[in-house]
Short mmCIF file of C-alpha atoms in Angstrom, two decimals:
data_model
loop_
_atom_site.label_atom_id
_atom_site.label_comp_id
_atom_site.label_asym_id
_atom_site.label_seq_id
_atom_site.Cartn_x
_atom_site.Cartn_y
_atom_site.Cartn_z
CA MET A 22 52.16 -19.64 -7.13
CA LYS A 23 53.61 -20.43 -10.51
CA ILE A 24 51.15 -20.30 -13.41
CA ILE A 25 52.05 -22.49 -16.38
CA LYS A 26 50.72 -21.38 -19.75
CA TYR A 27 50.35 -23.83 -22.64
CA SER A 28 50.34 -22.87 -26.27
CA LYS A 29 47.36 -23.75 -28.52
CA SER A 30 49.59 -26.05 -30.57
CA PHE A 31 50.64 -27.95 -27.46
CA LEU A 32 47.03 -28.40 -26.34
CA LYS A 33 46.00 -29.55 -29.80
CA SER A 34 48.78 -32.14 -30.00
CA THR A 35 47.95 -33.40 -26.51
CA ILE A 36 44.27 -33.90 -27.39
CA VAL A 37 45.15 -35.75 -30.60
CA SER A 38 47.66 -37.95 -28.77
CA THR A 39 45.09 -38.81 -26.11
CA ALA A 40 42.56 -39.76 -28.79
CA LEU A 41 45.10 -42.01 -30.51
CA ILE A 42 45.93 -43.73 -27.23
CA ALA A 43 42.24 -44.28 -26.45
CA PHE A 44 41.13 -45.49 -29.87
CA GLY A 45 44.36 -46.74 -31.47
CA SER A 46 46.07 -45.34 -34.48
CA GLY A 47 43.13 -46.04 -36.81
CA HIS A 48 40.17 -43.79 -37.58
CA VAL A 49 37.92 -42.62 -34.76
CA VAL A 50 34.46 -44.11 -35.42
CA VAL A 51 31.40 -42.16 -34.31
CA ALA A 52 28.21 -44.25 -34.01
CA GLU A 53 25.56 -43.09 -36.44
CA THR A 54 22.18 -42.28 -34.90
CA PRO A 55 19.48 -44.41 -36.58
CA PRO A 56 16.61 -42.52 -38.22
CA ALA A 57 13.39 -42.07 -36.29
CA ILE A 58 10.68 -44.64 -36.93
CA GLN A 59 7.56 -43.00 -38.37
CA ALA A 60 4.49 -44.07 -36.38
CA ILE A 61 1.72 -43.33 -38.89
CA THR A 62 -1.88 -42.79 -37.79
CA HIS A 63 -5.05 -41.45 -39.39
CA ALA A 64 -6.56 -40.19 -36.15
CA GLY A 65 -7.17 -36.79 -34.66
CA PHE A 66 -5.54 -35.75 -31.39
CA GLY A 67 -7.06 -37.37 -28.31
CA GLY A 68 -8.95 -40.12 -30.11
CA GLY A 69 -8.57 -43.77 -29.19
CA THR A 70 -6.18 -44.53 -32.04
CA ASP A 71 -4.04 -41.50 -31.25
CA VAL A 72 -3.85 -42.37 -27.55
CA THR A 73 -3.18 -46.07 -28.17
CA THR A 74 -0.32 -45.23 -30.52
CA ARG A 75 1.20 -42.73 -28.09
CA MET A 76 1.01 -45.22 -25.22
CA MET A 77 2.81 -47.84 -27.30
CA LEU A 78 5.50 -45.31 -28.23
CA LEU A 79 6.24 -44.48 -24.58
CA ARG A 80 8.25 -47.64 -24.03
CA ALA A 81 8.86 -48.83 -27.58
CA ARG A 82 11.36 -46.01 -28.16
CA ARG A 83 13.44 -47.28 -25.26
CA VAL A 84 13.08 -50.97 -26.10
CA LEU A 85 14.01 -50.50 -29.76
CA LYS A 86 16.71 -47.96 -28.86
CA GLN A 87 15.38 -45.73 -31.62
CA ASP A 88 13.30 -42.57 -31.69
CA MET A 89 9.70 -42.90 -32.90
CA GLN A 90 7.77 -39.91 -34.22
CA LEU A 91 4.01 -39.68 -34.66
CA VAL A 92 3.02 -38.89 -38.26
CA ASN A 93 -0.62 -38.00 -38.88
CA LYS A 94 -2.14 -38.66 -42.31
CA LYS A 95 -5.87 -37.97 -42.24
CA GLY A 96 -8.35 -38.71 -44.99
CA GLY A 97 -10.55 -41.43 -46.42
CA GLY A 98 -11.15 -43.14 -43.08
CA GLY A 99 -7.57 -44.40 -43.05
CA ALA A 100 -7.05 -44.64 -46.82
CA ALA A 101 -4.63 -41.69 -46.86
CA SER A 102 -2.50 -43.22 -44.12
CA MET A 103 -2.27 -46.55 -45.97
CA ASP A 104 -1.42 -44.81 -49.24
CA TYR A 105 1.29 -42.83 -47.46
CA MET A 106 2.79 -46.01 -46.03
CA MET A 107 2.93 -47.48 -49.54
CA SER A 108 5.04 -44.49 -50.65
CA LEU A 109 7.77 -45.52 -48.18
CA PRO A 110 10.44 -48.19 -48.67
CA PRO A 111 9.85 -51.57 -46.96
CA ASP A 112 12.70 -51.01 -44.54
CA GLY A 113 10.90 -51.35 -41.22
CA GLN A 114 11.50 -47.68 -40.39
CA HIS A 115 7.78 -47.01 -40.06
CA THR A 116 4.66 -48.48 -38.50
CA LEU A 117 1.00 -47.88 -39.30
CA THR A 118 -1.75 -48.11 -36.71
CA TRP A 119 -4.33 -50.22 -38.58
CA THR A 120 -7.89 -50.23 -37.27
CA THR A 121 -11.41 -51.40 -37.99
CA GLY A 122 -11.82 -48.12 -39.85
CA HIS A 123 -9.07 -49.11 -42.27
CA ALA A 124 -10.91 -52.39 -42.92
CA VAL A 125 -14.02 -50.36 -43.75
CA SER A 126 -12.09 -48.11 -46.14
CA MET A 127 -10.61 -51.13 -47.90
CA ALA A 128 -14.02 -52.79 -48.18
CA LEU A 129 -15.46 -49.59 -49.66
CA GLY A 130 -12.66 -49.41 -52.23
CA LYS A 131 -11.26 -46.10 -50.97
CA THR A 132 -7.73 -47.40 -51.52
CA ASP A 133 -5.98 -49.94 -53.72
CA VAL A 134 -3.92 -51.17 -50.77
CA SER A 135 -4.55 -54.82 -49.87
CA LEU A 136 -3.69 -56.91 -46.82
CA SER A 137 -0.86 -58.51 -48.78
CA ASP A 138 0.79 -55.07 -48.90
CA MET A 139 1.11 -55.05 -45.10
CA ARG A 140 3.18 -57.04 -42.61
CA PRO A 141 1.30 -57.51 -39.30
CA LEU A 142 3.31 -56.75 -36.15
CA ALA A 143 1.08 -56.70 -33.04
CA ARG A 144 -2.39 -55.78 -31.78
CA GLY A 145 -2.76 -53.08 -29.16
CA THR A 146 -6.46 -52.85 -28.25
CA ASP A 147 -9.80 -54.53 -28.85
CA ASP A 148 -12.11 -51.72 -27.75
CA PRO A 149 -15.95 -52.12 -27.83
CA GLN A 150 -18.13 -49.45 -29.40
CA LEU A 151 -20.35 -47.50 -27.00
CA PHE A 152 -23.47 -45.39 -27.42
CA VAL A 153 -22.75 -42.41 -25.18
CA VAL A 154 -25.34 -39.76 -24.27
CA ASN A 155 -25.69 -36.63 -22.17
CA CYS A 156 -26.30 -37.66 -18.55
CA ASN A 157 -29.24 -35.23 -18.38
CA ALA A 158 -31.04 -37.02 -21.22
CA ASP A 159 -33.78 -39.62 -20.62
CA ILE A 160 -32.16 -41.91 -23.18
CA LYS A 161 -29.30 -42.64 -20.77
CA ASP A 162 -31.62 -45.48 -19.70
CA ALA A 163 -31.10 -48.31 -22.19
CA ASP A 164 -34.79 -49.24 -22.45
CA VAL A 165 -35.76 -45.61 -23.08
CA PHE A 166 -32.91 -45.39 -25.62
CA ILE A 167 -34.40 -48.27 -27.59
CA ASN A 168 -38.08 -47.40 -27.18
CA THR A 169 -37.52 -43.78 -28.25
CA GLN A 170 -36.09 -44.96 -31.56
CA LYS A 171 -39.12 -47.08 -32.36
CA SER A 172 -40.91 -43.87 -33.34
CA LYS A 173 -38.17 -41.27 -33.67
CA SER A 174 -34.74 -41.03 -35.31
CA LEU A 175 -31.88 -39.94 -33.09
CA SER A 176 -28.82 -38.02 -34.24
CA TYR A 177 -25.58 -40.00 -33.89
CA GLY A 178 -22.23 -38.21 -33.81
CA THR A 179 -19.49 -40.19 -35.57
CA THR A 180 -15.94 -39.63 -36.74
CA HIS A 181 -16.15 -39.37 -40.54
CA THR A 182 -18.64 -41.42 -42.58
CA GLY A 183 -18.51 -44.93 -43.94
CA GLY A 184 -16.54 -46.11 -40.91
CA ILE A 185 -17.02 -48.33 -37.89
CA ASP A 186 -18.97 -45.59 -36.06
CA ASP A 187 -21.83 -45.17 -38.51
CA VAL A 188 -21.79 -48.91 -39.28
CA SER A 189 -22.36 -49.41 -35.54
CA ALA A 190 -25.31 -47.00 -35.51
CA VAL A 191 -26.91 -48.41 -38.67
CA ALA A 192 -26.38 -52.05 -37.68
CA PHE A 193 -27.91 -51.44 -34.25
CA THR A 194 -31.02 -49.64 -35.50
CA LYS A 195 -31.53 -52.04 -38.41
CA LYS A 196 -31.23 -55.21 -36.34
CA GLY A 197 -33.36 -53.66 -33.61
CA GLY A 198 -36.14 -52.69 -36.03
CA LEU A 199 -35.69 -49.03 -35.07
CA LYS A 200 -35.82 -45.77 -37.01
CA ASP A 201 -32.79 -45.03 -39.16
CA PRO A 202 -30.17 -42.91 -37.38
CA LYS A 203 -29.31 -39.38 -38.45
CA ILE A 204 -25.54 -39.52 -38.93
CA VAL A 205 -23.66 -36.33 -38.02
CA ALA A 206 -20.01 -36.75 -39.01
CA TYR A 207 -17.18 -34.88 -37.29
CA LYS A 208 -13.43 -34.81 -37.90
CA GLY A 209 -12.53 -36.13 -34.48
CA VAL A 210 -13.71 -37.24 -31.05
CA ALA A 211 -13.52 -33.85 -29.30
CA PRO A 212 -16.37 -32.18 -31.25
CA ILE A 213 -18.59 -35.23 -30.70
CA LYS A 214 -18.21 -34.87 -26.94
CA THR A 215 -18.62 -31.09 -27.06
CA ASN A 216 -21.85 -31.32 -29.03
CA LEU A 217 -23.19 -34.10 -26.81
CA ILE A 218 -22.65 -31.96 -23.74
CA LYS A 219 -24.23 -28.94 -25.47
CA GLY A 220 -27.22 -31.07 -26.50
CA ASP A 221 -26.76 -30.53 -30.23
CA ILE A 222 -26.69 -34.30 -30.93
CA ASP A 223 -28.37 -37.20 -29.15
CA VAL A 224 -25.77 -39.96 -29.23
CA GLY A 225 -22.01 -40.22 -29.61
CA VAL A 226 -20.44 -43.40 -30.95
CA LEU A 227 -17.26 -43.63 -28.88
CA ASN A 228 -14.90 -45.99 -27.10
CA LEU A 229 -14.51 -45.93 -23.33
CA GLY A 230 -11.06 -44.37 -23.38
CA GLU A 231 -12.32 -41.56 -25.57
CA ALA A 232 -15.09 -40.57 -23.15
CA LEU A 233 -13.69 -41.70 -19.80
CA THR A 234 -12.88 -38.22 -18.45
CA GLU A 235 -16.39 -36.89 -19.17
CA ILE A 236 -17.96 -40.09 -17.82
CA ASN A 237 -16.02 -39.74 -14.57
CA GLU A 238 -17.10 -36.09 -14.37
CA GLY A 239 -20.77 -37.08 -14.74
CA LEU A 240 -21.22 -35.19 -18.00
CA LEU A 241 -21.63 -38.20 -20.29
CA CYS A 242 -23.22 -41.59 -19.65
CA VAL A 243 -22.97 -44.90 -21.49
CA SER A 244 -26.40 -46.10 -22.54
CA ILE A 245 -25.45 -49.31 -24.39
CA VAL A 246 -22.26 -51.32 -24.99
CA LEU A 247 -21.80 -53.16 -28.31
CA ALA A 248 -20.02 -56.20 -26.88
CA ASN A 249 -20.74 -59.78 -25.90
CA GLU A 250 -20.05 -59.05 -22.23
CA ARG A 251 -20.40 -55.99 -20.00
CA MET A 252 -17.27 -53.95 -19.40
CA ALA A 253 -15.89 -54.04 -15.85
CA LYS A 254 -15.35 -50.29 -15.57
CA ILE A 255 -18.94 -49.48 -16.61
CA GLY A 256 -20.64 -52.61 -15.33
CA ASP A 257 -24.05 -50.95 -14.97
CA SER A 258 -24.27 -50.33 -18.73
CA PRO A 259 -25.96 -53.25 -20.54
CA THR A 260 -24.88 -54.78 -23.83
CA ALA A 261 -27.01 -54.61 -26.96
CA LYS A 262 -26.93 -58.40 -27.02
CA GLU A 263 -28.59 -58.79 -23.62
CA LEU A 264 -31.26 -56.30 -24.72
CA GLY A 265 -32.16 -58.51 -27.67
CA ILE A 266 -30.20 -56.71 -30.40
CA PRO A 267 -27.29 -58.99 -31.42
CA VAL A 268 -24.69 -56.40 -32.42
CA SER A 269 -21.11 -56.63 -31.13
CA LEU A 270 -18.61 -54.28 -32.73
CA SER A 271 -15.20 -53.13 -31.57
CA THR A 272 -12.61 -50.65 -32.67
CA VAL A 273 -9.60 -52.90 -32.99
CA ARG A 274 -6.19 -51.24 -33.23
CA GLY A 275 -2.92 -52.88 -34.15
CA PHE A 276 0.35 -52.18 -35.89
CA VAL A 277 1.69 -53.11 -39.32
CA THR A 278 4.58 -52.15 -41.56
CA LYS A 279 4.95 -52.30 -45.32
CA ALA A 280 5.30 -55.81 -46.74
CA GLY A 281 8.74 -56.67 -48.07
CA VAL A 282 10.49 -55.81 -44.82
CA SER A 283 13.10 -58.37 -43.78
CA ASP A 284 11.98 -61.12 -41.42
CA GLU A 285 14.69 -60.04 -38.98
CA ARG A 286 13.49 -56.43 -38.84
CA ALA A 287 9.82 -57.45 -38.59
CA ALA A 288 10.63 -59.77 -35.70
CA GLU A 289 12.60 -56.97 -34.01
CA LEU A 290 9.65 -54.56 -34.30
CA GLU A 291 7.15 -57.17 -33.10
CA ALA A 292 9.26 -58.13 -30.08
CA GLY A 293 9.88 -54.49 -29.22
CA MET A 294 6.20 -53.58 -29.37
CA LEU A 295 5.11 -56.60 -27.35
CA LYS A 296 7.68 -55.80 -24.66
CA ALA A 297 6.60 -52.13 -24.65
CA MET A 298 2.93 -53.08 -24.33
CA GLY A 299 3.78 -55.55 -21.58
CA HIS A 300 5.07 -52.71 -19.41
CA ASN A 301 2.96 -51.45 -16.51
CA TYR A 302 2.49 -48.09 -18.26
CA TYR A 303 0.57 -49.77 -21.07
CA LYS A 304 -1.18 -52.27 -18.79
CA ASN A 305 -2.45 -49.42 -16.62
CA PHE A 306 -3.67 -47.64 -19.75
CA LEU A 307 -5.66 -50.74 -20.73
CA THR A 308 -7.12 -50.98 -17.24
CA GLU A 309 -8.16 -47.32 -17.33
CA ILE A 310 -10.16 -47.84 -20.52
CA GLY A 311 -11.84 -50.99 -19.23
CA LEU A 312 -9.63 -53.49 -21.08
CA ASP A 313 -6.93 -55.95 -20.01
CA ASP A 314 -3.73 -57.44 -21.39
CA THR A 315 -5.64 -59.91 -23.58
CA SER A 316 -5.92 -56.96 -25.98
CA VAL A 317 -2.22 -57.40 -26.82
CA VAL A 318 -1.33 -60.22 -29.23
CA GLY A 319 1.54 -60.94 -31.61
CA ALA A 320 1.84 -60.84 -35.37
CA ASP A 321 0.41 -64.26 -36.18
CA GLU A 322 -2.87 -63.85 -34.29
CA TRP A 323 -3.14 -60.20 -35.31
CA GLY A 324 -2.70 -61.05 -38.98
CA LYS A 325 -5.46 -63.66 -38.83
CA GLN A 326 -7.78 -61.16 -37.15
CA MET A 327 -7.05 -58.55 -39.83
CA GLU A 328 -8.21 -61.04 -42.46
CA SER A 329 -11.40 -61.88 -40.58
CA MET A 330 -12.09 -58.20 -39.85
CA LEU A 331 -11.92 -57.29 -43.52
CA ALA A 332 -14.15 -60.22 -44.49
CA ASP A 333 -16.68 -59.48 -41.74
CA MET A 334 -16.76 -55.75 -42.46
CA THR A 335 -17.24 -56.35 -46.19
CA ALA A 336 -20.19 -58.63 -45.42
CA ALA A 337 -21.68 -56.12 -42.94
CA LEU A 338 -21.40 -53.25 -45.42
CA LYS A 339 -23.16 -55.34 -48.06
CA ASP A 340 -25.94 -56.23 -45.63
CA LEU A 341 -26.38 -52.57 -44.73
CA GLY A 342 -26.47 -51.46 -48.37
CA TYR A 343 -23.19 -49.52 -48.36
CA ILE A 344 -21.74 -51.67 -51.15
CA ASN A 345 -23.25 -53.96 -53.76
#
């Protein structure tokens, strides 16, 4: 067998010639990879906001044909995340997961950021607040839960202070004519659940998705739901409203980007997110946490809700004595 050896110069010229034939005699253009979109959150790992954002990212990366990276900016109940977003250019290369907690921070004046600084994109969840207790505790019964607090303060585990969690606890006890709650603030959802199971606190203010694993394991039970209607997945748990205490509060989570972004880019992000959240992956996630696809809405409806949330939360904080 005859072995033919080629010189390096011959191989080099052959490769160049092939490239010229394939691409023409002009320059060879290599497509530039777009930068990753920063998906900014204020939440700790495993919390409802963290999980909602991650579930959106699962398909949005593919739909937008662009990488998306989670960027965590904790502090001030969402104030730090909004301030960070304002340090970025309005180029549509970032999103911020904006929640009820951000509305609280804005109402309390923890940031100078206003709604006009943000461009709404889409809503991801509308997730009722729950009062979750240890399943071994008598207060897992809703009537006992209420009657106990007529003469005794219970300790409520919340994420941070001055947010939707402690507003939920204070609003419930105030409107129910009950003893003031003892607020025990933690930096995330995990320590709330741990201390509930250990018996170090009485109540955890959580969303269903945040406590679903422990509920399914029989470790934690939902005493009361702060919603207008019972939730399908925990249908035996009554609402505060049906028990005579008219408090309905949800952790609402949606996505925004910095105002000033082009209409074309904003529309691209909105369409991409809506398509991503219309996928079965996201729909199944909503089903698992007791919600449905009515949680997902576009920029117009989401923007109007952001305005009403901020107005309602400002009024609630005034009523509860948090602000003058």
